[in-house]
GROMACS .gro file of C-alpha atoms in nm:
model
  219
    1MET     CA    1   1.205  -0.983   0.285
    2PRO     CA    2   0.937  -0.799   0.475
    3LEU     CA    3   1.012  -0.441   0.528
    4GLN     CA    4   1.107  -0.333   0.871
    5ILE     CA    5   1.024  -0.003   1.076
    6GLY     CA    6   1.293   0.260   1.000
    7GLU     CA    7   1.366   0.127   0.648
    8ALA     CA    8   1.295   0.346   0.336
    9ALA     CA    9   0.965   0.275   0.180
   10PRO     CA   10   1.027   0.160  -0.184
   11ASP     CA   11   0.936   0.415  -0.441
   12PHE     CA   12   0.732   0.293  -0.760
   13GLU     CA   13   0.510   0.414  -1.022
   14ALA     CA   14   0.156   0.248  -1.057
   15ASP     CA   15  -0.193   0.306  -1.205
   16THR     CA   16  -0.453   0.399  -0.949
   17THR     CA   17  -0.824   0.476  -0.951
   18GLU     CA   18  -0.722   0.840  -0.949
   19GLY     CA   19  -0.447   0.841  -1.221
   20ARG     CA   20  -0.086   0.722  -1.264
   21ILE     CA   21   0.131   0.817  -0.957
   22LYS     CA   22   0.505   0.815  -0.855
   23PHE     CA   23   0.479   0.720  -0.490
   24HIS     CA   24   0.718   0.917  -0.320
   25ASP     CA   25   0.631   1.228  -0.531
   26TRP     CA   26   0.254   1.169  -0.419
   27ILE     CA   27   0.342   1.125  -0.059
   28GLY     CA   28   0.513   1.486  -0.062
   29ASP     CA   29   0.541   1.619   0.278
   30SER     CA   30   0.259   1.409   0.431
   31TYR     CA   31   0.207   1.096   0.633
   32VAL     CA   32   0.066   0.814   0.439
   33VAL     CA   33  -0.133   0.500   0.544
   34LEU     CA   34  -0.092   0.239   0.260
   35PHE     CA   35  -0.312  -0.067   0.315
   36SER     CA   36  -0.333  -0.369   0.088
   37HIS     CA   37  -0.585  -0.636  -0.032
   38PRO     CA   38  -0.550  -0.980  -0.195
   39LYS     CA   39  -0.821  -0.941  -0.443
   40ASP     CA   40  -1.129  -0.733  -0.552
   41PHE     CA   41  -1.456  -0.838  -0.444
   42THR     CA   42  -1.362  -1.001  -0.140
   43PRO     CA   43  -1.604  -0.954   0.182
   44VAL     CA   44  -1.372  -0.845   0.443
   45CYS     CA   45  -1.201  -0.596   0.240
   46THR     CA   46  -1.527  -0.453   0.104
   47THR     CA   47  -1.623  -0.338   0.470
   48GLU     CA   48  -1.281  -0.210   0.536
   49LEU     CA   49  -1.273   0.015   0.215
   50GLY     CA   50  -1.618   0.148   0.296
   51TYR     CA   51  -1.532   0.222   0.661
   52LEU     CA   52  -1.205   0.390   0.571
   53ALA     CA   53  -1.395   0.619   0.325
   54LYS     CA   54  -1.629   0.709   0.627
   55VAL     CA   55  -1.345   0.818   0.861
   56LYS     CA   56  -1.115   0.962   0.589
   57ALA     CA   57  -1.170   1.309   0.726
   58GLU     CA   58  -0.980   1.202   1.047
   59PHE     CA   59  -0.667   1.113   0.829
   60ASP     CA   60  -0.695   1.438   0.648
   61LYS     CA   61  -0.711   1.623   0.987
   62ARG     CA   62  -0.389   1.473   1.082
   63GLY     CA   63  -0.206   1.578   0.755
   64THR     CA   64  -0.216   1.209   0.637
   65LYS     CA   65  -0.302   1.061   0.285
   66VAL     CA   66  -0.462   0.722   0.240
   67ILE     CA   67  -0.407   0.486  -0.038
   68GLY     CA   68  -0.530   0.139  -0.087
   69LEU     CA   69  -0.388  -0.136  -0.309
   70SER     CA   70  -0.538  -0.453  -0.440
   71VAL     CA   71  -0.385  -0.741  -0.656
   72ASP     CA   72  -0.626  -0.657  -0.959
   73LYS     CA   73  -0.655  -0.436  -1.236
   74VAL     CA   74  -0.780  -0.060  -1.194
   75ASP     CA   75  -1.083  -0.137  -1.399
   76ASN     CA   76  -1.185  -0.397  -1.148
   77HIS     CA   77  -1.126  -0.150  -0.871
   78ALA     CA   78  -1.409   0.089  -1.036
   79ALA     CA   79  -1.659  -0.197  -1.044
   80TRP     CA   80  -1.583  -0.299  -0.683
   81ALA     CA   81  -1.629   0.065  -0.583
   82LYS     CA   82  -2.011   0.039  -0.678
   83ASP     CA   83  -2.043  -0.271  -0.462
   84ILE     CA   84  -1.858  -0.108  -0.177
   85GLU     CA   85  -2.084   0.210  -0.186
   86GLU     CA   86  -2.421  -0.006  -0.218
   87THR     CA   87  -2.322  -0.220   0.079
   88GLN     CA   88  -2.135   0.013   0.295
   89GLY     CA   89  -2.277   0.340   0.241
   90ALA     CA   90  -1.966   0.505   0.109
   91ALA     CA   91  -1.729   0.446  -0.181
   92PRO     CA   92  -1.359   0.499  -0.171
   93ASN     CA   93  -1.259   0.859  -0.179
   94TYR     CA   94  -0.889   0.805  -0.196
   95PRO     CA   95  -0.679   0.630  -0.456
   96VAL     CA   96  -0.651   0.243  -0.492
   97ILE     CA   97  -0.353   0.109  -0.661
   98GLY     CA   98  -0.375  -0.172  -0.920
   99ASP     CA   99  -0.134  -0.428  -0.879
  100ALA     CA  100  -0.191  -0.683  -1.152
  101ASP     CA  101   0.150  -0.733  -1.218
  102LEU     CA  102   0.228  -0.774  -0.850
  103ASN     CA  103   0.500  -0.539  -0.846
  104VAL     CA  104   0.421  -0.320  -0.525
  105SER     CA  105   0.327  -0.641  -0.345
  106LYS     CA  106   0.676  -0.776  -0.409
  107LEU     CA  107   0.844  -0.460  -0.337
  108TYR     CA  108   0.671  -0.438  -0.015
  109GLY     CA  109   0.748  -0.811   0.078
  110MET     CA  110   0.383  -0.895   0.091
  111LEU     CA  111   0.433  -1.149  -0.185
  112PRO     CA  112   0.762  -1.373  -0.255
  113ALA     CA  113   0.994  -1.219  -0.511
  114ALA     CA  114   0.944  -1.519  -0.719
  115ALA     CA  115   0.548  -1.477  -0.737
  116SER     CA  116   0.424  -1.462  -1.091
  117GLY     CA  117   0.115  -1.492  -1.309
  118ASP     CA  118  -0.168  -1.306  -1.420
  119ALA     CA  119  -0.365  -1.136  -1.123
  120SER     CA  120  -0.697  -1.243  -1.288
  121THR     CA  121  -0.601  -1.615  -1.241
  122ARG     CA  122  -0.463  -1.571  -0.890
  123THR     CA  123  -0.726  -1.628  -0.607
  124PRO     CA  124  -0.733  -1.455  -0.270
  125ALA     CA  125  -0.558  -1.748  -0.109
  126ASP     CA  126  -0.283  -1.718  -0.359
  127ASN     CA  127  -0.234  -1.365  -0.223
  128LEU     CA  128  -0.342  -1.412   0.139
  129THR     CA  129  -0.021  -1.220   0.252
  130VAL     CA  130  -0.129  -0.898   0.082
  131ARG     CA  131  -0.315  -0.781   0.403
  132ASN     CA  132  -0.072  -0.524   0.536
  133VAL     CA  133  -0.091  -0.162   0.680
  134PHE     CA  134   0.190   0.058   0.657
  135ILE     CA  135   0.243   0.403   0.805
  136ILE     CA  136   0.504   0.607   0.609
  137GLY     CA  137   0.637   0.937   0.721
  138PRO     CA  138   0.716   1.257   0.515
  139ASP     CA  139   1.084   1.119   0.522
  140LYS     CA  140   0.957   0.820   0.334
  141LYS     CA  141   1.041   0.587   0.599
  142ILE     CA  142   0.822   0.302   0.750
  143LYS     CA  143   0.687   0.393   1.088
  144LEU     CA  144   0.431   0.105   1.128
  145VAL     CA  145   0.364  -0.237   0.979
  146ILE     CA  146   0.073  -0.439   1.082
  147ALA     CA  147  -0.021  -0.766   0.905
  148TYR     CA  148  -0.377  -0.918   0.920
  149PRO     CA  149  -0.511  -1.256   0.827
  150MET     CA  150  -0.766  -1.242   0.533
  151THR     CA  151  -1.064  -1.338   0.800
  152THR     CA  152  -1.001  -1.054   1.042
  153GLY     CA  153  -1.130  -0.696   0.952
  154ARG     CA  154  -0.863  -0.429   1.024
  155ASN     CA  155  -0.929  -0.171   1.301
  156PHE     CA  156  -0.886   0.175   1.150
  157ASP     CA  157  -0.965   0.333   1.486
  158GLU     CA  158  -0.650   0.175   1.619
  159VAL     CA  159  -0.446   0.283   1.308
  160ILE     CA  160  -0.557   0.649   1.376
  161ARG     CA  161  -0.472   0.589   1.746
  162VAL     CA  162  -0.100   0.480   1.647
  163LEU     CA  163  -0.072   0.753   1.398
  164ASP     CA  164  -0.158   1.016   1.680
  165SER     CA  165   0.133   0.850   1.879
  166ILE     CA  166   0.369   0.859   1.601
  167GLN     CA  167   0.319   1.205   1.513
  168LEU     CA  168   0.322   1.332   1.891
  169THR     CA  169   0.655   1.130   1.947
  170ALA     CA  170   0.804   1.262   1.632
  171LYS     CA  171   0.741   1.608   1.753
  172HIS     CA  172   0.833   1.573   2.133
  173ARG     CA  173   1.058   1.343   2.312
  174VAL     CA  174   0.822   1.137   2.463
  175ALA     CA  175   0.680   0.772   2.436
  176THR     CA  176   0.309   0.666   2.475
  177PRO     CA  177   0.211   0.386   2.732
  178VAL     CA  178  -0.003   0.094   2.691
  179ASN     CA  179  -0.364   0.183   2.549
  180TRP     CA  180  -0.272   0.547   2.523
  181LYS     CA  181  -0.510   0.786   2.339
  182GLN     CA  182  -0.509   1.158   2.267
  183GLY     CA  183  -0.503   1.357   2.593
  184ASP     CA  184  -0.366   1.088   2.825
  185ASP     CA  185  -0.040   1.100   3.010
  186VAL     CA  186   0.285   1.023   2.840
  187ILE     CA  187   0.639   0.895   2.913
  188ILE     CA  188   0.947   1.095   2.912
  189ALA     CA  189   1.181   0.913   2.628
  190GLY     CA  190   1.461   0.711   2.783
  191SER     CA  191   1.706   0.922   2.569
  192VAL     CA  192   1.626   1.226   2.777
  193SER     CA  193   1.836   1.281   3.093
  194ASP     CA  194   1.673   1.392   3.416
  195ASP     CA  195   1.885   1.718   3.379
  196GLU     CA  196   1.742   1.758   3.043
  197ALA     CA  197   1.389   1.667   3.160
  198LYS     CA  198   1.397   1.926   3.438
  199THR     CA  199   1.442   2.204   3.159
  200ILE     CA  200   1.179   2.068   2.941
  201TYR     CA  201   0.930   1.977   3.238
  202PRO     CA  202   1.002   2.247   3.511
  203GLU     CA  203   0.692   2.145   3.696
  204GLY     CA  204   0.836   1.784   3.754
  205TRP     CA  205   0.708   1.437   3.686
  206LYS     CA  206   0.576   1.136   3.863
  207ALA     CA  207   0.829   0.858   3.875
  208PRO     CA  208   0.706   0.513   4.015
  209LYS     CA  209   1.032   0.392   3.912
  210PRO     CA  210   1.348   0.605   3.790
  211TYR     CA  211   1.311   0.471   3.427
  212LEU     CA  212   0.909   0.544   3.428
  213ARG     CA  213   0.858   0.932   3.435
  214ILE     CA  214   0.517   1.029   3.363
  215VAL     CA  215   0.396   1.391   3.253
  216PRO     CA  216   0.090   1.527   3.083
  217GLN     CA  217   0.085   1.490   2.712
  218PRO     CA  218   0.273   1.793   2.567
  219LYS     CA  219   0.060   2.056   2.354
   0.00000   0.00000   0.00000
């Protein structure tokens, strides 16, 4: 079954391009973006891995680790990294999990539990559902799941935007409206009563409707 927001992110041990990890230990107290790929040497994924290498500093600033996964051996990942650097101008500067036994893909509901076979004989089409982005919190719980088709490149600028919202709303009792970005007004969470809101926001708020209470983004 696919993982749902709020569920615990499954722990696992796996080899990566930066050594073997135990996932929860590797997460530590950070947020994590885990993004997956159906196969090495696939064109859309090549562009994604290269772009993420270029913007990794944005995740670092947010106390967030980045880790990839591809249904192939770690040795193949190393060869693919050379192609990524050559064509995209940057090689992965974050670990990429080798999932040749399909274990992590199945744990995370991206492949059926009954999926089997040698990764080297499986085609990208066999693994087409291994195209998810997960944001996982320091509490090891799933905060976001986005699934993309193989033919559509991911928008990592959007992932950063959502990460900003997740981190802001975890710290303050607010929600972010449609198309919100850093610095925009936010909405007082429905769980906050008007009496509580008066204490938190003594300068008041805009309320075009009683349930829609708008305030500047908290610092």
